[in-house]
Tab-separated table of C-alpha atoms and ligand atoms in Angstrom:
chain	number	residue	atom	x	y	z
Z	1	UNK	CA	5.501	-2.950	-42.382
Z	2	UNK	CA	4.580	-5.447	-39.943
Z	3	UNK	CA	3.715	-10.293	-41.274
Z	4	UNK	CA	0.522	-11.837	-40.181
Z	5	UNK	CA	1.682	-13.069	-37.093
Z	6	UNK	CA	4.844	-10.968	-36.115
Z	7	UNK	CA	4.294	-8.258	-34.097
Z	8	UNK	CA	4.225	-4.321	-33.916
Z	9	UNK	CA	6.438	-1.284	-32.616
Z	10	UNK	CA	4.522	0.604	-31.638
Z	11	UNK	CA	4.426	4.325	-29.334
Z	12	UNK	CA	1.355	5.952	-27.774
Z	13	UNK	CA	1.689	9.888	-27.344
Z	14	UNK	CA	-0.140	10.634	-25.386
Z	15	UNK	CA	-1.417	7.636	-23.855
Z	16	UNK	CA	-3.428	9.080	-20.233
Z	17	UNK	CA	-6.066	10.209	-22.113
Z	18	UNK	CA	-9.157	9.593	-23.871
Z	19	UNK	CA	-7.583	8.418	-26.831
Z	20	UNK	CA	-4.510	7.021	-25.121
Z	21	UNK	CA	-6.056	5.193	-22.439
Z	22	UNK	CA	-7.978	3.515	-25.265
Z	23	UNK	CA	-5.044	2.485	-27.100
Z	24	UNK	CA	-2.918	0.797	-23.980
Z	25	UNK	CA	-6.534	-1.051	-23.926
Z	26	UNK	CA	-6.501	-2.753	-26.972
Z	27	UNK	CA	-2.556	-3.750	-27.221
Z	28	UNK	CA	-2.742	-5.231	-23.373
Z	29	UNK	CA	-5.796	-6.948	-24.813
Z	30	UNK	CA	-3.362	-8.561	-27.838
Z	31	UNK	CA	-0.022	-8.251	-25.583
Z	32	UNK	CA	2.101	-10.688	-28.350
Z	33	UNK	CA	1.297	-8.604	-30.950
Z	34	UNK	CA	2.633	-5.711	-30.248
Z	35	UNK	CA	5.616	-4.520	-28.552
Z	36	UNK	CA	5.709	-0.924	-27.115
Z	37	UNK	CA	8.915	1.405	-27.900
Z	38	UNK	CA	7.883	4.774	-25.788
Z	39	UNK	CA	4.969	6.252	-23.858
Z	40	UNK	CA	4.087	9.497	-23.432
Z	41	UNK	CA	2.105	11.807	-20.342
Z	42	UNK	CA	2.249	15.887	-20.018
Z	43	UNK	CA	1.461	15.904	-15.988
Z	44	UNK	CA	0.685	12.679	-15.171
Z	45	UNK	CA	3.334	10.719	-14.013
Z	46	UNK	CA	1.176	7.819	-11.958
Z	47	UNK	CA	-0.855	6.899	-14.105
Z	48	UNK	CA	2.020	7.246	-16.933
Z	49	UNK	CA	4.223	5.028	-14.902
Z	50	UNK	CA	1.627	2.076	-14.379
Z	51	UNK	CA	1.161	2.002	-18.416
Z	52	UNK	CA	4.918	1.543	-18.689
Z	53	UNK	CA	5.179	-0.853	-16.554
Z	54	UNK	CA	1.923	-3.016	-18.155
Z	55	UNK	CA	2.573	-3.168	-21.454
Z	56	UNK	CA	7.003	-2.823	-20.819
Z	57	UNK	CA	7.194	-0.279	-22.315
Z	58	UNK	CA	10.885	1.099	-23.099
Z	59	UNK	CA	10.788	4.532	-22.370
Z	60	UNK	CA	8.376	6.844	-20.837
Z	61	UNK	CA	7.971	10.657	-21.632
Z	62	UNK	CA	6.728	13.461	-19.697
Z	63	UNK	CA	6.259	16.927	-20.644
Z	64	UNK	CA	6.261	18.751	-17.010
Z	65	UNK	CA	9.700	18.889	-15.803
Z	66	UNK	CA	8.563	18.897	-12.129
Z	67	UNK	CA	7.009	15.373	-12.358
Z	68	UNK	CA	10.265	13.507	-13.136
Z	69	UNK	CA	10.852	12.746	-10.270
Z	70	UNK	CA	7.425	11.466	-9.760
Z	71	UNK	CA	7.774	9.391	-13.027
Z	72	UNK	CA	11.522	8.176	-12.124
Z	73	UNK	CA	10.926	6.664	-8.578
Z	74	UNK	CA	7.729	5.628	-9.735
Z	75	UNK	CA	9.927	3.462	-12.454
Z	76	UNK	CA	12.212	2.273	-10.357
Z	77	UNK	CA	13.726	-0.764	-10.423
Z	78	UNK	CA	11.982	-1.556	-13.805
Z	79	UNK	CA	14.374	-0.972	-15.999
Z	80	UNK	CA	12.224	1.314	-18.284
Z	81	UNK	CA	13.862	4.767	-19.158
Z	82	UNK	CA	12.170	8.241	-18.228
Z	83	UNK	CA	13.231	11.342	-19.719
Z	84	UNK	CA	11.282	15.161	-18.662
Z	85	UNK	CA	10.348	17.697	-20.996
Z	86	UNK	CA	9.402	19.102	-24.114
Z	87	UNK	CA	12.030	17.259	-26.107
Z	88	UNK	CA	11.463	13.879	-24.415
Z	89	UNK	CA	8.326	13.769	-26.168
Z	90	UNK	CA	9.948	14.178	-29.337
Z	91	UNK	CA	12.649	11.708	-28.575
Z	92	UNK	CA	10.223	9.558	-27.572
Z	93	UNK	CA	8.721	9.942	-31.118
Z	94	UNK	CA	11.724	9.539	-32.636
Z	95	UNK	CA	12.156	6.178	-30.959
Z	96	UNK	CA	12.423	3.647	-33.819
Z	97	UNK	CA	8.914	2.512	-33.719
Z	98	UNK	CA	7.182	1.787	-36.909
Z	99	UNK	CA	3.525	2.215	-35.557
Z	100	UNK	CA	3.327	5.854	-33.618
Z	101	UNK	CA	-0.408	6.552	-31.311
Z	102	UNK	CA	-0.310	10.473	-32.064
Z	103	UNK	CA	-2.540	10.817	-28.875
Z	104	UNK	CA	-1.637	14.287	-27.182
Z	105	UNK	CA	-4.046	17.570	-27.219
Z	106	UNK	CA	-3.606	20.452	-29.244
Z	107	UNK	CA	-0.973	22.165	-30.865
Z	108	UNK	CA	1.161	21.162	-28.600
Z	109	UNK	CA	1.364	17.536	-30.466
Z	110	UNK	CA	2.832	19.232	-33.485
Z	111	UNK	CA	6.315	18.449	-32.775
Z	112	UNK	CA	6.135	14.959	-31.656
Z	113	UNK	CA	3.594	13.548	-34.073
Z	114	UNK	CA	5.893	15.754	-36.790
Z	115	UNK	CA	9.440	13.713	-35.766
Z	116	UNK	CA	7.065	10.673	-35.875
Z	117	UNK	CA	6.089	12.113	-39.344
Z	118	UNK	CA	9.808	12.579	-40.605
Z	119	UNK	CA	11.269	9.217	-40.196
Z	120	UNK	CA	8.783	8.172	-42.198
Z	121	UNK	CA	5.931	5.998	-39.476
Z	122	UNK	CA	3.292	4.449	-39.332
Z	123	UNK	CA	1.177	7.693	-37.683
Z	124	UNK	CA	-2.817	6.794	-36.464
Z	125	UNK	CA	-3.393	10.291	-36.301
Z	126	UNK	CA	-5.590	11.192	-33.323
Z	127	UNK	CA	-4.156	15.093	-32.754
Z	128	UNK	CA	-7.026	16.963	-35.868
Z	129	UNK	CA	-4.952	20.204	-34.308
Z	130	UNK	CA	-1.803	19.476	-35.557
Z	131	UNK	CA	-3.214	18.903	-39.139
Z	132	UNK	CA	-5.394	21.780	-38.898
Z	133	UNK	CA	-2.541	24.418	-37.816
Z	134	UNK	CA	0.324	23.556	-39.653
Z	135	UNK	CA	-1.966	21.747	-42.934
Z	136	UNK	CA	-0.101	22.149	-46.011
Z	137	UNK	CA	2.943	22.304	-44.501
Z	138	UNK	CA	2.704	18.674	-42.481
Z	139	UNK	CA	0.822	16.834	-45.470
Z	140	UNK	CA	3.813	18.404	-47.569
Z	141	UNK	CA	6.367	16.346	-44.681
Z	142	UNK	CA	4.464	13.041	-44.554
Z	143	UNK	CA	4.783	13.378	-48.878
Z	144	UNK	CA	8.249	13.950	-48.438
Z	145	UNK	CA	8.836	10.958	-45.645
Z	146	UNK	CA	7.112	8.727	-47.141
Z	147	UNK	CA	4.825	8.208	-43.241
Z	148	UNK	CA	2.071	6.590	-43.791
Z	149	UNK	CA	-1.126	8.666	-42.223
Z	150	UNK	CA	-4.084	6.664	-40.807
Z	151	UNK	CA	-7.183	9.228	-39.391
Z	152	UNK	CA	-8.392	8.042	-36.217
Z	153	UNK	CA	-10.985	11.286	-35.794
Z	154	UNK	CA	-13.627	8.789	-36.052
Z	155	UNK	CA	-15.151	10.749	-38.916
Z	156	UNK	CA	-12.523	10.911	-40.959
Z	157	UNK	CA	-11.694	7.197	-40.250
Z	158	UNK	CA	-15.304	6.145	-41.242
Z	159	UNK	CA	-14.280	8.109	-44.604
Z	160	UNK	CA	-10.848	6.315	-45.294
Z	161	UNK	CA	-12.476	3.340	-44.645
Z	162	UNK	CA	-15.120	3.466	-47.885
Z	163	UNK	CA	-12.697	6.185	-50.082
Z	164	UNK	CA	-11.847	5.507	-53.419
Z	165	UNK	CA	-8.874	6.973	-53.101
Z	166	UNK	CA	-7.384	4.768	-55.873
Z	167	UNK	CA	-9.908	6.712	-58.106
Z	168	UNK	CA	-10.893	10.283	-56.087
Z	169	UNK	CA	-11.999	11.814	-59.123
Z	170	UNK	CA	-14.798	9.490	-58.934
Z	171	UNK	CA	-15.594	11.451	-55.316
Z	172	UNK	CA	-18.709	14.501	-55.923
Z	173	UNK	CA	-18.130	15.118	-51.776
Z	174	UNK	CA	-17.310	14.296	-48.307
Z	175	UNK	CA	-20.416	14.193	-45.264
Z	176	UNK	CA	-19.024	14.362	-42.316
Z	177	UNK	CA	-21.616	13.666	-39.893
Z	178	UNK	CA	-21.139	14.982	-36.361
Z	179	UNK	CA	-23.797	14.613	-33.165
Z	180	UNK	CA	-24.890	17.620	-31.983
Z	181	UNK	CA	-22.986	18.383	-28.895
Z	182	UNK	CA	-24.767	18.633	-25.331
Z	183	UNK	CA	-27.129	21.762	-26.365
Z	184	UNK	CA	-28.503	20.485	-30.027
Z	185	UNK	CA	-31.332	21.111	-28.871
Z	186	UNK	CA	-30.398	24.422	-26.162
Z	187	UNK	CA	-32.413	27.054	-25.907
Z	188	UNK	CA	-30.341	30.214	-26.776
Z	189	UNK	CA	-30.480	30.556	-22.599
Z	190	UNK	CA	-28.790	27.368	-21.662
Z	191	UNK	CA	-25.924	27.921	-23.540
Z	192	UNK	CA	-25.081	31.236	-22.667
Z	193	UNK	CA	-24.783	29.604	-19.077
Z	194	UNK	CA	-23.823	26.661	-20.294
Z	195	UNK	CA	-20.752	25.400	-17.349
Z	196	UNK	CA	-17.453	23.072	-17.841
Z	197	UNK	CA	-19.521	20.098	-16.773
Z	198	UNK	CA	-22.800	20.243	-19.114
Z	199	UNK	CA	-20.294	21.052	-22.055
Z	200	UNK	CA	-18.644	18.001	-20.774
Z	201	UNK	CA	-21.190	15.755	-20.658
Z	202	UNK	CA	-21.083	14.112	-24.879
Z	203	UNK	CA	-24.572	12.354	-24.722
Z	204	UNK	CA	-22.095	9.934	-26.977
Z	205	UNK	CA	-18.851	10.211	-26.869
Z	206	UNK	CA	-16.387	9.781	-23.890
Z	207	UNK	CA	-13.219	12.342	-24.252
Z	208	UNK	CA	-11.275	14.867	-23.275
Z	209	UNK	CA	-12.445	17.796	-21.983
Z	210	UNK	CA	-10.913	20.053	-24.376
Z	211	UNK	CA	-12.777	18.069	-27.238
Z	212	UNK	CA	-15.799	17.194	-25.260
Z	213	UNK	CA	-16.181	21.748	-25.338
Z	214	UNK	CA	-15.682	21.719	-28.852
Z	215	UNK	CA	-18.137	19.016	-29.529
Z	216	UNK	CA	-20.519	21.200	-27.750
Z	217	UNK	CA	-19.514	24.543	-29.886
Z	218	UNK	CA	-19.358	22.347	-33.017
Z	219	UNK	CA	-15.949	23.858	-33.185
Z	220	UNK	CA	-14.804	20.127	-32.781
Z	221	UNK	CA	-16.212	19.309	-36.752
Z	222	UNK	CA	-15.244	22.729	-38.135
Z	223	UNK	CA	-11.742	21.223	-36.581
Z	224	UNK	CA	-12.659	18.192	-38.996
Z	225	UNK	CA	-13.940	20.300	-41.853
Z	226	UNK	CA	-10.409	21.746	-42.207
Z	227	UNK	CA	-8.434	17.925	-41.890
Z	228	UNK	CA	-10.380	16.833	-44.080
Z	229	UNK	CA	-9.439	19.048	-46.289
Z	230	UNK	CA	-6.479	18.594	-45.489
Z	231	UNK	CA	-6.421	14.015	-45.362
Z	232	UNK	CA	-8.805	13.418	-48.520
Z	233	UNK	CA	-7.621	16.712	-50.795
Z	234	UNK	CA	-11.196	17.900	-51.662
Z	235	UNK	CA	-12.301	22.137	-51.260
Z	236	UNK	CA	-14.404	22.803	-48.414
Z	237	UNK	CA	-17.066	23.299	-50.487
Z	238	UNK	CA	-17.081	19.704	-51.324
Z	239	UNK	CA	-17.688	18.526	-47.786
Z	240	UNK	CA	-21.042	18.197	-45.748
Z	241	UNK	CA	-22.272	18.802	-41.962
Z	242	UNK	CA	-25.193	16.802	-41.405
Z	243	UNK	CA	-26.234	16.501	-37.710
Z	244	UNK	CA	-26.827	13.003	-36.536
Z	245	UNK	CA	-27.666	12.040	-33.513
Z	246	UNK	CA	-26.884	9.073	-32.280
Z	247	UNK	CA	-23.716	8.969	-33.522
Z	248	UNK	CA	-23.874	5.739	-34.908
Z	249	UNK	CA	-23.829	6.658	-39.154
Z	250	UNK	CA	-19.806	7.893	-38.354
Z	251	UNK	CA	-19.440	9.440	-41.905
Z	252	UNK	CA	-20.310	9.045	-45.882
Z	253	UNK	CA	-18.500	9.376	-49.559
Z	254	UNK	CA	-20.750	10.504	-52.201
Z	255	UNK	CA	-20.031	9.364	-55.979
Z	256	UNK	CA	-20.642	10.374	-58.550
Z	257	UNK	CA	-23.241	8.106	-59.963
Z	258	UNK	CA	-24.629	9.087	-57.202
Z	259	UNK	CA	-24.006	6.158	-54.964
Z	260	UNK	CA	-22.995	6.807	-50.710
Z	261	UNK	CA	-21.256	4.814	-48.736
Z	262	UNK	CA	-20.540	5.594	-45.087
Z	263	UNK	CA	-19.248	3.388	-41.996
Z	264	UNK	CA	-21.249	2.541	-39.660
Z	265	UNK	CA	-20.264	0.930	-35.975
Z	266	UNK	CA	-21.336	2.625	-31.823
Z	267	UNK	CA	-19.723	5.237	-30.568
Z	268	UNK	CA	-16.688	3.556	-28.972
Z	269	UNK	CA	-12.957	4.841	-30.221
Z	270	UNK	CA	-11.324	1.600	-29.727
Z	271	UNK	CA	-12.909	0.705	-33.222
Z	272	UNK	CA	-11.635	2.921	-34.868
Z	273	UNK	CA	-7.775	2.972	-32.666
Z	274	UNK	CA	-8.151	-0.628	-34.106
Z	275	UNK	CA	-8.683	-0.932	-37.494
Z	276	UNK	CA	-5.793	2.202	-37.255
Z	277	UNK	CA	-4.035	-0.675	-34.753
Z	278	UNK	CA	-3.827	-3.433	-37.234
Z	279	UNK	CA	-3.851	-1.498	-40.590
Z	280	UNK	CA	-3.898	-3.204	-43.417
Z	281	UNK	CA	-5.306	-6.245	-40.871
Z	282	UNK	CA	-7.767	-5.573	-38.737
Z	283	UNK	CA	-7.958	-6.995	-35.549
Z	284	UNK	CA	-11.041	-7.554	-33.300
Z	285	UNK	CA	-12.722	-5.042	-30.001
Z	286	UNK	CA	-14.538	-5.778	-26.879
Z	287	UNK	CA	-17.480	-3.262	-28.791
Z	288	UNK	CA	-20.580	-3.486	-28.551
Z	289	UNK	CA	-22.028	-5.183	-31.741
Z	290	UNK	CA	-24.030	-2.709	-33.307
Z	291	UNK	CA	-28.775	-4.028	-33.313
Z	292	UNK	CA	-30.117	-1.857	-35.721
Z	293	UNK	CA	-33.601	-3.122	-35.135
Z	294	UNK	CA	-32.530	-2.280	-31.428
Z	295	UNK	CA	-31.808	1.968	-32.785
Z	296	UNK	CA	-35.081	1.631	-34.954
Z	297	UNK	CA	-34.440	5.138	-36.307
Z	298	UNK	CA	-31.229	6.953	-37.692
Z	299	UNK	CA	-32.034	11.071	-38.049
Z	300	UNK	CA	-30.377	13.280	-39.212
Z	301	UNK	CA	-30.401	17.279	-40.084
Z	302	UNK	CA	-29.051	20.749	-41.253
Z	303	UNK	CA	-26.724	22.314	-38.001
Z	304	UNK	CA	-28.451	25.509	-36.492
Z	305	UNK	CA	-26.018	28.258	-37.420
Z	306	UNK	CA	-27.440	30.494	-34.684
Z	307	UNK	CA	-26.390	27.821	-31.751
Z	308	UNK	CA	-23.120	26.869	-33.339
Z	309	UNK	CA	-21.700	30.349	-35.160
Z	310	UNK	CA	-18.062	27.953	-35.106
Z	311	UNK	CA	-18.937	25.717	-37.934
Z	312	UNK	CA	-19.182	29.153	-39.533
Z	313	UNK	CA	-16.388	30.795	-38.652
Z	314	UNK	CA	-14.185	27.272	-39.343
Z	315	UNK	CA	-15.575	27.079	-42.341
Z	316	UNK	CA	-14.136	31.016	-43.074
Z	317	UNK	CA	-10.903	30.329	-41.750
Z	318	UNK	CA	-10.117	27.372	-44.274
Z	319	UNK	CA	-11.856	29.445	-46.954
Z	320	UNK	CA	-8.912	32.622	-46.124
Z	321	UNK	CA	-6.477	29.979	-45.594
Z	322	UNK	CA	-3.055	31.435	-44.928
Z	323	UNK	CA	-2.470	31.502	-41.104
Z	324	UNK	CA	-6.439	31.615	-40.887
Z	325	UNK	CA	-6.685	27.860	-39.310
Z	326	UNK	CA	-3.433	27.977	-37.142
Z	327	UNK	CA	-4.899	31.178	-35.626
Z	328	UNK	CA	-8.768	29.831	-35.255
Z	329	UNK	CA	-7.477	26.734	-33.906
Z	330	UNK	CA	-4.840	28.619	-30.960
Z	331	UNK	CA	-7.735	31.025	-30.015
Z	332	UNK	CA	-10.452	28.777	-29.985
Z	333	UNK	CA	-7.236	25.879	-27.601
Z	334	UNK	CA	-6.797	29.584	-25.396
Z	335	UNK	CA	-10.351	30.313	-25.062
Z	336	UNK	CA	-11.633	26.564	-24.146
Z	337	UNK	CA	-9.459	26.606	-21.796
Z	338	UNK	CA	-10.807	29.645	-20.099
Z	339	UNK	CA	-14.216	28.384	-20.851
Z	340	UNK	CA	-12.612	24.814	-18.558
Z	341	UNK	CA	-11.158	27.678	-15.829
Z	342	UNK	CA	-14.095	29.224	-15.117
Z	343	UNK	CA	-12.966	32.613	-17.041
Z	344	UNK	CA	-15.321	33.042	-19.805
Z	345	UNK	CA	-18.910	31.931	-20.714
Z	346	UNK	CA	-20.243	29.717	-23.426
Z	347	UNK	CA	-20.518	31.628	-26.629
Z	348	UNK	CA	-17.750	34.213	-25.488
Z	349	UNK	CA	-15.228	31.007	-26.530
Z	350	UNK	CA	-17.205	31.471	-30.568
Z	351	UNK	CA	-16.644	35.742	-30.283
Z	352	UNK	CA	-13.565	35.064	-28.672
Z	353	UNK	CA	-12.305	33.156	-31.613
Z	354	UNK	CA	-14.124	35.592	-34.408
Z	355	UNK	CA	-12.633	38.400	-32.275
Z	356	UNK	CA	-8.426	36.931	-33.373
Z	357	UNK	CA	-9.185	36.238	-36.726
Z	358	UNK	CA	-10.518	39.265	-37.805
Z	359	UNK	CA	-7.736	41.230	-35.606
Z	360	UNK	CA	-4.917	38.197	-37.164
Z	361	UNK	CA	-6.393	38.501	-40.881
Z	362	UNK	CA	-4.255	38.151	-43.931
Z	363	UNK	CA	-1.738	37.007	-42.155
Z	364	UNK	CA	0.086	34.189	-44.222
Z	365	UNK	CA	2.083	31.328	-43.768
Z	366	UNK	CA	5.315	29.371	-45.038
Z	367	UNK	CA	7.128	28.008	-42.805
Z	368	UNK	CA	6.528	26.055	-39.422
Z	369	UNK	CA	8.018	28.665	-37.307
Z	370	UNK	CA	5.353	31.401	-39.506
Z	371	UNK	CA	3.143	28.307	-38.175
Z	372	UNK	CA	4.764	28.852	-33.803
Z	373	UNK	CA	4.651	32.644	-34.234
Z	374	UNK	CA	0.947	32.868	-35.500
Z	375	UNK	CA	-0.332	29.599	-32.722
Z	376	UNK	CA	1.330	32.079	-29.874
Z	377	UNK	CA	0.749	35.177	-31.231
Z	378	UNK	CA	-3.485	34.439	-31.571
Z	379	UNK	CA	-3.084	32.506	-27.929
Z	380	UNK	CA	-1.901	36.319	-27.086
Z	381	UNK	CA	-5.292	38.431	-28.740
Z	382	UNK	CA	-7.472	35.426	-27.138
Z	383	UNK	CA	-6.349	36.052	-23.485
Z	384	UNK	CA	-6.122	39.528	-24.751
Z	385	UNK	CA	-10.313	39.441	-26.056
Z	386	UNK	CA	-11.422	37.963	-22.805
Z	387	UNK	CA	-14.535	40.078	-22.043
Z	388	UNK	CA	-16.888	38.656	-20.046
Z	389	UNK	CA	-17.173	36.947	-16.799
Z	390	UNK	CA	-18.130	32.961	-16.053
Z	391	UNK	CA	-21.282	32.295	-17.576
Z	392	UNK	CA	-21.377	35.675	-19.752
V	1	NDP	P1	-7.394	14.226	-23.326
V	1	NDP	O1	-6.902	15.202	-22.857
V	1	NDP	O2	-8.011	12.860	-22.574
V	1	NDP	O3	-5.595	13.219	-23.452
V	1	NDP	C1	-5.090	14.317	-23.639
V	1	NDP	C2	-3.460	13.590	-24.036
V	1	NDP	O4	-2.420	14.584	-24.172
V	1	NDP	C3	-2.780	13.036	-22.921
V	1	NDP	O5	-1.815	12.175	-22.026
V	1	NDP	C4	-2.028	14.532	-22.010
V	1	NDP	O6	-1.015	13.826	-20.750
V	1	NDP	C5	-2.084	15.034	-22.725
V	1	NDP	N1	-1.423	16.597	-23.126
V	1	NDP	C6	-2.167	17.239	-22.970
V	1	NDP	N2	-1.270	18.424	-23.135
V	1	NDP	C7	-0.384	18.304	-23.425
V	1	NDP	C8	1.549	19.086	-23.470
V	1	NDP	N3	1.476	20.285	-23.278
V	1	NDP	N4	2.242	18.654	-23.908
V	1	NDP	C9	2.387	17.054	-23.922
V	1	NDP	N5	1.106	15.842	-24.094
V	1	NDP	C10	0.096	16.799	-23.754
V	1	NDP	O7	-7.435	14.444	-24.970
V	1	NDP	P2	-8.049	13.002	-26.067
V	1	NDP	O8	-7.200	11.306	-25.851
V	1	NDP	O9	-9.952	13.192	-25.402
V	1	NDP	O10	-7.746	13.586	-27.245
V	1	NDP	C11	-6.214	13.271	-27.919
V	1	NDP	C12	-6.477	14.146	-29.336
V	1	NDP	O11	-7.739	12.904	-29.853
V	1	NDP	C13	-7.571	15.760	-29.277
V	1	NDP	O12	-6.835	16.178	-30.404
V	1	NDP	C14	-8.294	14.906	-29.820
V	1	NDP	O13	-8.506	15.859	-30.595
V	1	NDP	C15	-8.130	13.813	-30.856
V	1	NDP	N6	-9.788	13.591	-30.696
V	1	NDP	C16	-9.990	12.428	-29.409
V	1	NDP	C17	-11.203	11.201	-29.497
V	1	NDP	C18	-11.173	10.990	-28.735
V	1	NDP	O14	-12.180	10.036	-28.226
V	1	NDP	N7	-11.246	11.621	-27.045
V	1	NDP	C19	-11.925	11.827	-30.688
V	1	NDP	C20	-11.254	11.756	-32.162
V	1	NDP	C21	-10.277	12.771	-31.914
V	1	NDP	P3	-2.301	13.913	-19.617
V	1	NDP	O15	-3.024	13.168	-18.868
V	1	NDP	O16	-0.706	13.653	-18.445
V	1	NDP	O17	-2.731	15.461	-19.504
């Protein structure tokens, strides 16, 4: 663990994304505090090379081999090593950084995140999909290696900050807050005709496209329910979801004595990222400070099961166990990709996920190979389940 005053060796997986850029921003604000071992991207070689130069990274890895030349040209003469392909991402995660940000989006992040877990790193977990799809197998790997998992998702980070981990029996339930996304009060007609641009326009958070669509369907909260179950060891029945449109109370823990502890802050991912980056210390951030008198009110309401069927699907998948969460996640990733490409309508996302869950019901999982196979099959079924044209 990093001592006060010493620098921490860090790797940022998915450095070119929304979480990745916020992480790099914090690192650049206190350069003496961090030594960057590796950074990674999928296709954005230009930004990756720029980040690697700025933070003086030792290694830059890009998933898309077609981008290798662009990356190596851009890093020419810097002495920064670079490589391409899925193996290069795993290599980035395996390099000896004490701390690793898992900031890749989707199940594609599973292999590199596991590589960091397996060597016992401190893993700041933004990539909720890899925990949803591999669930208890992932948690078993964490326990076996002695890795430290620090939740970065703002809700789970909030819970982590107020959860009595030394006395979990005193926790009655977890209350996950949800903004409700851009369609919280929209008519079903408007939701049915939602375009990708409207769906990614989140009212409070500035995030990548996939998680923004997940927030609009509320599948994001469903994935977070499963994530919370694995991170904090509570059954789904003791994880409540409450819509809180201002996104100020990031989540709460209710105790057996009736106390409820919450973590609050302005909606800026640099707050939970900084918590993980400096852990177990804290560091300052430029985030806007919370002014409760200006905000004046905080609202809470129950989620609407008709507008947001994805929440029910996630609860059912968690209850069903086996491969169901893996299938839910993969079918959702595929359907969101189709929606963003304009091939299906917004409401088709949950319909496709439900159809694939039904088709693959009862499938078990006992190894990581089973996870990969269920993920592959669910994506295939989701492509086949595509039923309606865009806007339908
Ligand atoms: P973005 O889409 O903004 O960024 C994703 C990152 O992953 C980019 O660096 C991207 O590279 C890389 N990437 C994408 N696909 C692949 C792939 N197939 N193989 C390797 N790398 C890949 O996502 P976000 O930053 O929004 O989200 C990242 C994760 O954090 C997600 O799991 C999300 O649920 C979670 N999260 C995000 C929050 C946010 O505020 N954004 C909040 C809470 C959780 P490239 O740039 O080249 O495409």
